[in-house]
């Protein structure tokens, strides 16, 4: 024992480990900040470590060239023992990291922890947030499958619209005038060298700031931050109630990190990695490429935005949002910290999150993208075939053949770009149906020149049968008379 | 010493266990280029089920799922129809050479699959006396007055009870004479429907339409009679599909 201690002391004399501990893991934090609300930062750090370790392992197999990237992922998925699991860990690690860094940011914002003297901590944190997003963004491109195209396309179209530097920036990122072989190398370099190095550098500063300025005490309603007195007050709080971060204060961090680790390990084992959905070959793209979940809201925003608004958003709104993010601590530098005294901040968070989630949901449903195979691959359900005449059957076949189904679902099955046609006859009369089909309108192409008179008759005959059970079809007086004339014998 | 086998067993179980975790990508989900798909069921589901129904039945277009269809179909003709489509009708061209999406190999797989039967094939013993599913060349097109009269007769015998005395719809079948219907359907499709029937929709085939099975001549006659109601000779479907 004594011998061990002597060896320890020998090292401590030289490395000053004891002092290092006192200033880092052993530094004193206010008792109140050992809270379940304060665990997200350390959990994000855990994710980063997982990403670094799994990322290095993946890099041993991954080949960053367009013709081999996809194949090397398939090799990991299907051949290399547990290669799929490695991919799963990296995939879920990234999902959790994006989620946790976002929660961390929101929590800091809600608790007013960015206020004096932690402005710089917030700014570096914001940069870390952006770097994490950048990692996720370039990471999904590494799959280099059809979905990866989305990432490349969107970033290129964003950069391309920046004034002055636009063209040069896209050229730099793509490694040429178009998305090509060089592009993947550029994204790879960003993903494994440039952004991680930046991220680690920023993280060192971030942690240094946390250690120097101390962890903010748990906010109390009525207690205001005054830049003139805050430092002294904080020192007193630590003096009075301070505990060591490790081992006393950090127990909750350890527990939460363990839970996150377990969640990642389980998600990777039970759900697994995202299977690449086909090589990024433009001639193969059958469906609209779709990003990973954290970009669904951006994806939806760009899909839903009127095209003439896009440039405005890219050139003004997005940079402004970033500037605002960094400026937060200067916009509200002191004052109350507790959320109950800052309704504006709470409302802002609710608004932004609701907006993001709504858009993300739209992104999941993506009603704007037609379903390319519906016309031949989504059956007309038997209940729309039963009890219908030969002409009406023909109409249903025309509906498929003219690919109306790619935009229009029948009772939920089919494209979602136009309204579901299952109850259309309850809404529209025969004449209105004819007009809609011939003239189109409201994002529907006009079919006047692409349908023969017979096809129109058959189509409309089928559409008029599509009314909800027990509900009368929409009719005008003329069609009542017509059908009364025509009906003897026919059903 | 004793632990060794135990340890080995543990490692084995762990390794096997990991391999069967639900997160492990299933090679069956592996992305295939559409042109590499060689599974009949998948090809049928993606390219044909939209019109012909999920299992070939209960769809708006020709009943390809009836075991009777499988037994009677001529695979060469089936392959030709899939490749070239039926001009003037909603049946599209599928061969890549004609602007479609299917390779020659896939066309073969589909034709063979349909011949084998989406729901099995009718046994030969029940097919005795079946009219040929594909009409012979030259049988139709210039139907004589005599043939039309025989066709009308056959209609009254076999079809009127459901489709109405006039052919414009009756107790349990809709109108067969709507110009738009006749204008978009080929004689071959009418023929297939009369012979195979649409059991899925309550229409019997050639054996069950009347008191005795229809003869080959009666089938041709009734199709000619229906065809004679087309509104104009220019109707796209009136001269196609039969070689």
XYZ file of C-alpha atoms in Angstrom:
734
model
C 0.000 0.000 0.000
C 2.712 2.392 1.033
C 4.611 1.582 -2.088
C 1.566 2.444 -4.211
C 1.061 5.666 -2.402
C 4.703 6.556 -3.001
C 4.318 5.900 -6.704
C 1.161 8.013 -6.753
C 2.935 10.820 -5.013
C 5.819 10.599 -7.449
C 3.436 11.164 -10.325
C 1.475 13.824 -8.492
C 4.605 15.783 -7.780
C 5.244 15.964 -11.469
C 1.768 16.103 -13.019
C 0.047 17.948 -10.173
C -2.959 15.681 -10.562
C -4.367 16.687 -7.221
C -4.410 20.315 -8.212
C -5.943 19.398 -11.571
C -8.692 17.534 -9.764
C -9.349 20.446 -7.426
C -9.785 22.735 -10.398
C -11.852 20.415 -12.543
C -13.922 17.450 -11.394
C -13.387 18.446 -7.795
C -14.312 22.091 -8.170
C -17.100 23.377 -5.975
C -20.548 24.003 -7.359
C -23.619 25.460 -5.651
C -25.629 22.709 -3.995
C -28.731 23.818 -5.915
C -27.175 23.120 -9.279
C -26.876 19.431 -8.593
C -30.277 19.052 -10.244
C -31.911 16.723 -12.743
C -32.265 19.767 -14.972
C -28.516 20.135 -15.218
C -27.641 16.751 -16.655
C -27.983 17.391 -20.399
C -24.592 18.954 -21.023
C -22.667 16.004 -19.655
C -24.900 13.565 -21.546
C -24.149 15.414 -24.784
C -20.472 15.042 -23.998
C -20.983 11.316 -23.563
C -22.601 11.153 -27.001
C -19.654 12.994 -28.488
C -17.290 10.418 -27.024
C -19.405 7.564 -28.411
C -19.419 9.262 -31.800
C -15.653 9.678 -31.778
C -15.024 6.057 -30.873
C -17.562 4.532 -33.253
C -16.635 7.037 -35.936
C -12.994 6.017 -35.849
C -14.032 2.359 -36.145
C -16.323 3.129 -39.080
C -13.565 5.040 -40.820
C -11.537 1.822 -40.883
C -14.006 0.319 -43.347
C -15.751 3.240 -44.982
C -14.438 4.279 -48.379
C -15.222 7.903 -49.185
C -15.550 7.470 -52.911
C -18.891 7.645 -54.657
C -18.717 4.202 -56.190
C -17.574 2.481 -53.009
C -19.175 4.395 -50.146
C -22.475 2.628 -50.607
C -20.868 -0.761 -51.058
C -18.780 -0.349 -47.907
C -21.936 0.340 -45.906
C -23.587 -2.737 -47.335
C -20.475 -4.669 -46.371
C -20.843 -3.431 -42.787
C -24.555 -4.179 -42.740
C -24.499 -7.665 -44.140
C -21.034 -9.142 -44.038
C -18.781 -7.787 -41.318
C -19.837 -9.458 -38.043
C -21.591 -6.836 -35.930
C -20.698 -4.183 -38.498
C -24.364 -3.270 -38.543
C -24.211 -2.771 -34.809
C -21.349 -0.344 -35.137
C -23.366 1.611 -37.672
C -26.349 1.437 -35.333
C -24.364 2.903 -32.450
C -23.054 5.739 -34.598
C -26.507 6.442 -36.035
C -28.294 6.434 -32.702
C -25.428 8.248 -31.019
C -25.921 11.047 -33.492
C -29.691 11.095 -33.007
C -29.269 11.326 -29.257
C -26.525 13.908 -29.525
C -28.639 16.232 -31.640
C -31.601 15.776 -29.329
C -29.591 16.275 -26.145
C -27.645 19.304 -27.328
C -30.959 20.884 -28.299
C -32.513 20.108 -24.936
C -29.382 21.441 -23.231
C -29.666 24.689 -25.177
C -33.363 25.097 -24.429
C -32.806 24.384 -20.748
C -30.030 26.958 -20.484
C -32.238 29.455 -22.257
C -35.269 28.802 -20.059
C -33.202 28.987 -16.867
C -31.549 32.241 -17.939
C -28.194 30.591 -17.363
C -26.681 32.526 -20.256
C -26.873 35.825 -18.345
C -23.916 37.687 -16.925
C -21.181 36.479 -16.621
C -21.808 33.464 -18.859
C -22.371 35.274 -22.176
C -19.325 33.761 -23.773
C -20.233 30.295 -22.520
C -23.561 30.676 -24.306
C -21.935 31.882 -27.506
C -19.430 29.081 -27.595
C -22.282 26.713 -26.743
C -24.286 28.046 -29.671
C -21.308 27.426 -31.916
C -21.132 23.888 -30.531
C -24.818 23.452 -31.304
C -24.254 24.543 -34.886
C -21.210 22.285 -35.154
C -23.273 19.337 -33.942
C -25.912 20.082 -36.544
C -23.122 20.330 -39.075
C -21.860 16.901 -38.045
C -25.325 15.409 -38.377
C -25.785 17.080 -41.731
C -22.511 15.911 -43.212
C -22.953 12.551 -41.487
C -26.158 11.634 -43.257
C -24.409 12.505 -46.505
C -21.804 9.827 -45.728
C -24.463 7.180 -46.418
C -24.353 8.512 -49.957
C -27.703 6.956 -50.723
C -30.711 8.599 -52.288
C -31.587 10.439 -49.095
C -28.070 11.840 -48.901
C -28.825 13.726 -52.062
C -31.250 15.826 -50.135
C -28.499 17.106 -47.885
C -26.201 17.914 -50.748
C -28.882 19.558 -52.793
C -30.229 21.713 -49.995
C -26.869 22.972 -48.817
C -25.811 23.692 -52.355
C -28.999 25.602 -53.046
C -28.601 27.524 -49.797
C -25.005 28.453 -50.429
C -25.692 29.232 -54.058
C -28.080 31.990 -53.138
C -25.787 33.852 -50.819
C -24.882 37.192 -52.351
C -21.376 37.664 -53.774
C -19.797 34.517 -52.341
C -22.545 32.134 -53.444
C -20.928 30.713 -56.524
C -17.481 30.383 -55.006
C -18.891 28.708 -51.901
C -20.851 26.092 -53.829
C -17.855 25.410 -55.998
C -15.687 24.959 -52.926
C -18.137 22.577 -51.282
C -18.939 20.532 -54.336
C -15.358 20.376 -55.469
C -16.542 21.427 -58.897
C -19.383 23.066 -60.719
C -21.771 20.144 -60.117
C -22.414 17.514 -57.478
C -19.935 14.835 -58.406
C -17.199 12.514 -57.262
C -15.338 15.303 -55.504
C -18.378 16.293 -53.511
C -18.320 13.223 -51.306
C -14.637 13.764 -50.527
C -15.389 17.330 -49.501
C -18.204 16.240 -47.196
C -16.029 13.451 -45.820
C -13.260 15.906 -45.017
C -15.748 18.146 -43.267
C -17.259 15.251 -41.367
C -14.090 13.635 -40.060
C -11.539 16.457 -39.918
C -12.787 20.004 -40.102
C -15.955 19.963 -38.042
C -14.789 17.514 -35.346
C -11.582 19.507 -34.845
C -13.584 22.714 -34.563
C -16.010 21.019 -32.247
C -13.336 19.728 -29.914
C -11.578 23.089 -29.871
C -14.817 24.854 -29.005
C -15.594 22.242 -26.405
C -12.287 22.884 -24.633
C -13.161 26.578 -24.440
C -16.711 25.780 -23.354
C -15.565 23.555 -20.490
C -12.861 25.999 -19.486
C -15.536 28.684 -19.247
C -17.791 26.440 -17.175
C -14.953 25.721 -14.785
C -13.826 29.324 -14.479
C -17.271 30.876 -14.128
C -18.850 28.045 -12.194
C -22.123 26.297 -12.877
C -25.063 28.644 -12.496
C -27.104 28.203 -9.361
C -30.670 26.953 -9.691
C -32.833 29.987 -10.559
C -35.165 31.406 -7.938
C -38.113 33.653 -8.718
C -37.392 37.177 -7.568
C -33.636 36.779 -7.550
C -32.154 39.043 -10.189
C -28.787 38.984 -11.900
C -26.995 42.275 -11.408
C -23.633 42.410 -13.192
C -22.185 44.603 -10.456
C -22.849 42.221 -7.602
C -23.344 38.819 -9.207
C -19.789 37.572 -8.907
C -19.649 38.207 -5.170
C -23.048 36.709 -4.540
C -22.137 33.584 -6.487
C -18.943 33.231 -4.503
C -20.906 33.433 -1.278
C -23.380 30.815 -2.464
C -20.560 28.457 -3.300
C -18.889 29.239 -0.002
C -22.059 28.510 1.908
C -23.563 25.553 0.081
C -20.794 24.422 -2.254
C -20.198 20.739 -2.867
C -17.617 19.064 -5.019
C -18.799 18.265 -8.559
C -17.281 14.809 -8.160
C -18.104 12.810 -6.201
C -20.913 14.715 -4.457
C -22.561 16.848 -7.109
C -22.325 14.772 -10.240
C -24.264 11.690 -9.245
C -27.279 12.682 -11.280
C -25.092 13.324 -14.321
C -23.670 9.837 -14.014
C -27.094 8.251 -13.649
C -28.508 10.145 -16.603
C -25.487 9.453 -18.797
C -25.771 5.779 -17.961
C -29.409 5.859 -19.036
C -28.511 7.583 -22.295
C -25.772 5.048 -22.926
C -28.228 2.234 -22.330
C -30.779 3.837 -24.614
C -28.243 4.150 -27.422
C -27.036 0.578 -26.984
C -30.620 -0.677 -26.994
C -31.802 1.415 -29.928
C -28.841 0.219 -31.944
C -29.585 -3.382 -31.026
C -33.349 -3.298 -31.416
C -33.946 -0.785 -34.192
C -30.553 -0.837 -35.823
C -28.920 1.502 -38.290
C -30.634 3.283 -41.118
C -30.372 1.066 -44.147
C -29.096 3.007 -47.133
C -31.956 3.295 -49.579
C -30.227 2.881 -52.878
C -27.100 4.420 -54.347
C -27.194 8.141 -55.019
C -27.802 7.769 -58.709
C -30.109 10.467 -60.051
C -31.541 8.096 -62.643
C -32.863 5.880 -59.853
C -34.659 8.422 -57.763
C -38.215 7.203 -57.507
C -39.294 8.982 -54.414
C -38.396 12.357 -53.057
C -35.241 11.992 -50.972
C -35.895 12.569 -47.325
C -33.459 13.632 -44.590
C -32.980 12.181 -41.117
C -35.460 13.357 -38.518
C -33.593 16.408 -37.266
C -33.797 18.034 -40.676
C -37.372 17.132 -41.408
C -38.559 20.581 -40.377
C -36.049 22.284 -42.633
C -37.002 19.864 -45.389
C -40.685 20.671 -44.920
C -40.031 24.402 -44.709
C -38.248 24.402 -48.039
C -40.838 22.195 -49.670
C -43.766 24.294 -48.495
C -42.245 27.719 -48.996
C -43.324 29.577 -52.117
C -40.257 29.566 -54.385
C -39.946 33.345 -54.470
C -39.668 33.407 -50.688
C -36.778 30.937 -50.601
C -34.055 33.418 -51.485
C -35.326 35.884 -48.916
C -35.330 33.227 -46.211
C -31.886 31.984 -47.130
C -30.249 35.371 -47.452
C -31.956 37.206 -44.591
C -33.979 35.027 -42.225
C -31.516 32.200 -41.627
C -28.455 34.407 -41.015
C -30.592 36.656 -38.816
C -31.704 33.660 -36.767
C -28.083 32.662 -36.219
C -27.097 36.214 -35.249
C -30.010 36.356 -32.814
C -28.988 33.047 -31.302
C -25.527 34.383 -30.555
C -26.875 37.731 -29.374
C -29.229 36.294 -26.761
C -27.041 37.137 -23.745
C -26.666 40.723 -24.926
C -30.357 41.187 -25.522
C -31.118 40.202 -21.943
C -27.970 40.501 -19.899
C -29.274 40.721 -16.356
C -32.542 40.560 -14.481
C -34.740 37.638 -13.487
C -33.681 34.114 -14.354
C -36.571 31.954 -13.265
C -38.857 30.999 -16.191
C -41.982 31.953 -14.247
C -40.734 35.559 -14.302
C -39.808 35.445 -17.981
C -43.040 34.606 -19.816
C -41.640 36.050 -23.042
C -38.838 33.518 -23.093
C -41.212 30.646 -22.347
C -43.617 31.696 -25.080
C -40.741 32.031 -27.532
C -39.562 28.495 -26.760
C -43.088 27.113 -27.103
C -43.586 28.902 -30.405
C -40.287 27.794 -31.882
C -40.699 24.190 -30.747
C -44.307 23.992 -31.944
C -43.226 25.408 -35.272
C -40.381 22.925 -35.598
C -42.509 19.940 -34.607
C -45.372 20.909 -36.895
C -42.996 21.288 -39.791
C -41.277 18.021 -38.892
C -44.638 16.271 -38.911
C -45.374 17.754 -42.303
C -41.975 16.441 -43.320
C -42.923 12.948 -42.179
C -46.193 12.999 -44.095
C -44.681 15.128 -46.878
C -48.013 15.635 -48.595
C -46.338 17.587 -51.369
C -44.444 14.660 -52.779
C -46.334 12.427 -55.164
C -46.146 8.673 -54.705
C -44.546 7.637 -57.958
C -45.603 3.987 -58.012
C -49.153 4.363 -56.759
C -50.742 4.162 -60.188
C -49.519 0.623 -60.781
C -48.701 -0.508 -57.268
C -51.520 0.664 -55.034
C -54.643 -1.382 -55.742
C -58.064 0.180 -56.072
C -59.537 -1.261 -52.896
C -62.189 -3.955 -53.500
C -64.864 -1.846 -51.890
C -64.459 0.711 -54.671
C -64.823 -2.081 -57.221
C -67.789 -3.959 -55.773
C -71.236 -3.070 -57.034
C -69.983 -0.946 -59.851
C -70.778 -1.120 -63.515
C -68.348 -2.056 -66.297
C -68.068 1.619 -67.238
C -67.251 2.559 -63.667
C -64.603 -0.154 -63.536
C -63.148 1.296 -66.695
C -63.109 4.694 -65.003
C -61.172 3.304 -62.059
C -58.674 1.807 -64.493
C -58.311 5.155 -66.247
C -57.759 6.794 -62.854
C -54.827 4.421 -62.353
C -53.547 4.613 -65.906
C -53.491 8.422 -65.936
C -51.549 8.348 -62.677
C -54.129 10.405 -60.815
C -53.465 8.058 -57.915
C -49.905 9.319 -57.568
C -51.338 12.552 -56.192
C -54.733 11.378 -54.966
C -55.310 8.751 -52.323
C -58.440 6.626 -52.181
C -59.313 6.227 -48.547
C -55.753 6.951 -47.456
C -53.915 4.754 -49.980
C -52.023 6.656 -52.653
C -50.304 10.037 -52.997
C -51.237 12.858 -50.649
C -50.568 15.807 -52.887
C -54.196 16.357 -53.802
C -57.322 15.668 -51.756
C -58.350 12.085 -50.981
C -60.937 11.153 -53.585
C -62.801 8.612 -51.438
C -65.671 11.013 -50.743
C -65.257 13.356 -53.658
C -68.769 12.861 -55.030
C -70.190 14.180 -51.780
C -68.299 17.398 -52.341
C -68.507 17.928 -56.089
C -71.249 17.543 -58.654
C -70.684 15.730 -61.912
C -70.150 19.021 -63.741
C -67.662 20.197 -61.163
C -65.813 16.892 -61.435
C -65.608 17.231 -65.203
C -64.353 20.780 -64.872
C -61.715 19.817 -62.320
C -60.414 16.995 -64.475
C -60.371 18.954 -67.708
C -59.115 22.270 -66.377
C -57.128 21.235 -63.318
C -56.212 24.178 -61.135
C -54.812 24.671 -57.652
C -51.644 22.614 -58.256
C -53.401 20.015 -60.347
C -52.433 19.800 -63.991
C -55.169 20.221 -66.591
C -55.970 16.938 -68.286
C -58.082 18.386 -71.063
C -55.543 17.527 -73.745
C -54.514 14.213 -72.289
C -57.852 12.460 -72.021
C -60.123 11.254 -74.769
C -63.850 11.968 -74.404
C -64.391 8.298 -73.535
C -61.737 8.454 -70.853
C -63.367 11.530 -69.349
C -66.781 9.842 -69.326
C -65.432 6.679 -67.721
C -63.387 8.603 -65.174
C -66.276 10.806 -64.158
C -68.638 7.833 -64.002
C -66.286 6.269 -61.483
C -65.692 9.472 -59.518
C -69.427 10.056 -59.078
C -69.667 6.714 -57.256
C -67.239 7.929 -54.619
C -69.450 9.196 -51.887
C -69.362 8.267 -48.245
C -71.581 5.386 -47.199
C -75.131 6.578 -46.651
C -74.419 10.068 -47.929
C -76.089 11.371 -51.022
C -73.784 12.356 -53.835
C -73.544 16.055 -54.602
C -75.978 16.762 -57.428
C -77.371 19.675 -59.299
C -80.933 19.726 -60.540
C -79.875 19.059 -64.126
C -78.170 15.805 -63.269
C -81.175 14.641 -61.288
C -83.256 15.051 -64.408
C -80.618 13.385 -66.556
C -80.249 10.363 -64.371
C -84.000 10.022 -64.061
C -84.177 9.914 -67.829
C -81.327 7.494 -68.184
C -81.990 5.174 -65.359
C -84.654 2.694 -66.400
C -82.880 -0.635 -66.149
C -79.450 0.644 -65.235
C -78.272 0.516 -61.686
C -10.970 -26.161 -15.771
C -14.651 -26.718 -15.256
C -15.565 -23.174 -16.269
C -14.077 -23.413 -19.708
C -16.987 -25.121 -21.485
C -19.368 -22.851 -19.628
C -17.511 -19.784 -20.765
C -17.426 -21.096 -24.300
C -21.159 -21.713 -24.232
C -21.729 -18.218 -22.945
C -19.660 -16.629 -25.686
C -21.455 -18.749 -28.260
C -24.899 -17.787 -26.998
C -23.875 -14.143 -26.875
C -22.538 -14.223 -30.411
C -25.552 -16.066 -31.782
C -27.842 -13.820 -29.768
C -26.284 -10.702 -31.240
C -26.764 -12.064 -34.690
C -30.483 -12.441 -34.220
C -31.121 -9.043 -32.636
C -34.055 -7.273 -34.224
C -31.918 -4.290 -35.164
C -29.801 -6.367 -37.495
C -30.536 -5.325 -41.066
C -32.443 -8.039 -42.865
C -30.849 -8.825 -46.210
C -34.394 -9.025 -47.579
C -34.775 -5.285 -46.972
C -31.628 -4.588 -48.912
C -32.202 -2.006 -51.575
C -32.573 -3.421 -55.039
C -32.495 -1.427 -58.191
C -35.980 -1.667 -59.658
C -34.483 -3.366 -62.696
C -32.913 -6.080 -60.538
C -36.113 -7.249 -58.883
C -36.763 -10.840 -59.896
C -39.428 -11.857 -57.450
C -42.736 -12.443 -59.220
C -44.903 -11.447 -56.267
C -43.007 -8.184 -55.810
C -43.054 -7.388 -59.514
C -46.760 -8.057 -59.684
C -47.459 -5.968 -56.570
C -45.507 -2.932 -57.772
C -46.502 -2.925 -61.417
C -49.830 -4.657 -61.823
C -51.839 -4.708 -58.595
C -52.997 -1.128 -59.080
C -55.412 -2.130 -61.838
C -55.673 -5.914 -61.647
C -56.160 -6.130 -57.879
C -53.920 -7.212 -55.028
C -54.140 -10.927 -55.843
C -55.353 -10.483 -59.388
C -58.964 -10.361 -58.292
C -61.324 -7.633 -57.150
C -59.513 -5.030 -59.217
C -61.163 -2.829 -61.814
C -59.285 -4.410 -64.743
C -59.295 -7.947 -66.142
C -59.371 -10.750 -63.590
C -55.913 -12.303 -63.898
C -56.106 -14.084 -60.553
C -58.743 -16.661 -61.456
C -57.277 -20.190 -61.600
C -59.246 -20.534 -64.820
C -57.322 -17.640 -66.353
C -54.012 -19.246 -65.408
C -55.037 -22.548 -66.949
C -56.280 -21.072 -70.223
C -53.788 -18.257 -70.808
C -51.219 -18.582 -73.561
C -47.932 -17.461 -71.984
C -46.551 -16.132 -75.259
C -49.582 -13.929 -75.741
C -49.525 -12.852 -72.092
C -45.908 -11.815 -72.433
C -46.685 -9.895 -75.602
C -49.549 -8.022 -73.944
C -47.419 -7.070 -70.931
C -44.593 -5.919 -73.155
C -46.648 -3.997 -75.701
C -49.730 -3.081 -73.710
C -53.081 -2.885 -75.438
C -53.292 0.250 -77.547
C -56.372 2.352 -76.964
C -57.053 0.774 -73.571
C -55.605 1.620 -70.168
C -53.281 -1.426 -70.271
C -49.862 0.250 -70.550
C -46.650 -0.720 -72.353
C -44.204 -2.287 -69.921
C -41.210 -3.245 -72.048
C -38.238 -0.918 -71.693
C -37.910 -0.961 -75.450
C -41.335 0.664 -75.646
C -40.701 3.245 -72.948
C -41.802 1.077 -70.033
C -39.808 0.077 -66.982
C -39.492 -3.707 -67.129
C -36.543 -5.656 -68.492
C -36.937 -8.630 -70.837
C -36.165 -10.939 -67.958
C -38.817 -9.344 -65.780
C -41.379 -9.693 -68.567
C -40.626 -13.408 -68.695
C -40.960 -13.732 -64.942
C -44.338 -12.005 -65.010
C -45.657 -14.088 -67.892
C -44.488 -17.311 -66.258
C -45.907 -16.230 -62.916
C -49.320 -15.443 -64.356
C -49.343 -18.746 -66.208
C -48.488 -20.581 -62.985
C -51.374 -18.688 -61.432
C -51.679 -15.955 -58.841
C -54.026 -18.274 -56.967
C -53.111 -21.602 -58.492
C -54.319 -23.040 -61.747
C -57.515 -24.907 -62.636
C -57.090 -28.628 -63.172
C -57.241 -29.788 -66.773
C -60.259 -32.031 -66.232
C -62.477 -29.033 -65.598
C -61.426 -27.315 -68.785
C -62.923 -29.758 -71.265
C -64.655 -27.871 -74.041
C -63.214 -24.516 -73.029
C -63.191 -22.007 -75.866
C -59.701 -20.784 -76.754
C -58.921 -17.765 -74.591
C -57.153 -15.933 -77.400
C -59.324 -15.302 -80.446
C -57.856 -16.486 -83.707
C -56.757 -13.843 -86.159
C -59.403 -12.736 -88.634
C -62.286 -14.038 -86.576
C -63.507 -10.592 -85.843
C -63.366 -7.121 -87.269
C -65.807 -7.586 -90.116
C -68.636 -9.372 -88.365
C -71.390 -10.527 -90.717
C -75.031 -9.724 -90.127
C -75.617 -13.386 -89.521
C -72.956 -13.490 -86.837
C -74.427 -10.408 -85.159
C -77.840 -12.044 -85.101
C -76.344 -15.171 -83.540
C -74.530 -12.948 -81.061
C -77.716 -11.195 -80.067
C -79.286 -14.590 -79.569
C -76.408 -15.763 -77.409
C -76.654 -12.565 -75.424
C -80.305 -13.191 -74.702
C -79.542 -16.764 -73.681
C -76.540 -16.209 -71.466
C -76.244 -12.607 -70.422
C -79.601 -10.890 -70.408
C -80.678 -12.258 -67.051
C -78.014 -10.156 -65.402
C -77.118 -7.355 -67.810
C -80.701 -6.659 -68.892
C -82.656 -7.524 -71.993
C -81.196 -4.601 -73.934
C -77.673 -4.933 -72.606
C -77.992 -1.569 -70.895
C -77.995 -2.917 -67.361
C -80.205 -5.223 -65.413
C -80.888 -6.930 -62.139
C -77.330 -7.888 -61.257
C -75.029 -6.465 -63.905
C -74.361 -2.996 -65.253
C -74.682 -1.735 -68.803
C -72.372 -3.342 -71.347
C -73.197 -0.887 -74.096
C -71.975 2.411 -72.692
C -70.043 3.967 -75.598
C -67.222 5.012 -73.277
C -66.859 1.483 -71.917
C -66.871 -0.158 -75.326
C -64.572 2.548 -76.626
C -61.871 1.715 -74.115
C -62.065 -2.064 -74.037
C -60.635 -4.462 -76.607
C -62.546 -7.418 -77.983
C -59.965 -9.666 -76.383
C -60.713 -8.242 -72.962
C -64.451 -8.802 -73.517
C -63.658 -12.328 -74.616
C -61.516 -13.009 -71.560
C -64.284 -11.722 -69.289
C -66.916 -13.894 -70.961
C -64.776 -17.050 -70.794
C -63.103 -16.627 -67.406
C -65.941 -14.639 -65.863
C -65.577 -12.396 -62.884
C -66.365 -14.726 -60.032
C -64.950 -12.070 -57.727
C -67.787 -9.734 -58.769
C -70.510 -12.342 -59.208
C -70.202 -13.009 -62.924
C -69.821 -16.679 -63.930
C -67.506 -17.866 -66.693
C -68.391 -19.678 -69.888
C -69.493 -22.790 -67.997
C -71.932 -21.140 -65.643
C -73.487 -18.293 -67.613
C -76.402 -20.323 -68.861
C -77.949 -23.712 -68.468
C -75.219 -25.325 -70.515
C -71.652 -24.140 -71.150
C -71.180 -21.662 -73.971
C -69.610 -22.947 -77.161
C -66.564 -21.322 -78.677
C -68.724 -19.939 -81.473
C -71.216 -18.413 -79.059
C -68.409 -16.665 -77.216
C -67.078 -15.166 -80.435
C -70.574 -14.190 -81.542
C -71.531 -12.421 -78.338
C -68.245 -10.507 -78.332
C -68.824 -9.475 -81.939
C -72.334 -8.348 -81.059
C -71.103 -6.263 -78.119
C -68.364 -4.798 -80.303
C -70.867 -3.793 -82.960
C -72.237 -1.244 -80.495
C -69.080 0.819 -80.512
C -69.950 4.386 -81.336
C -67.470 4.690 -84.192
C -65.018 2.527 -86.032
C -62.358 5.013 -84.988
C -62.640 3.963 -81.397
C -59.163 3.177 -80.326
C -59.857 -0.275 -79.046
C -61.944 -1.627 -81.851
C -59.217 -3.060 -84.007
C -56.417 -3.916 -81.655
C -54.799 -6.564 -79.586
C -55.577 -9.619 -81.623
C -53.096 -11.015 -84.033
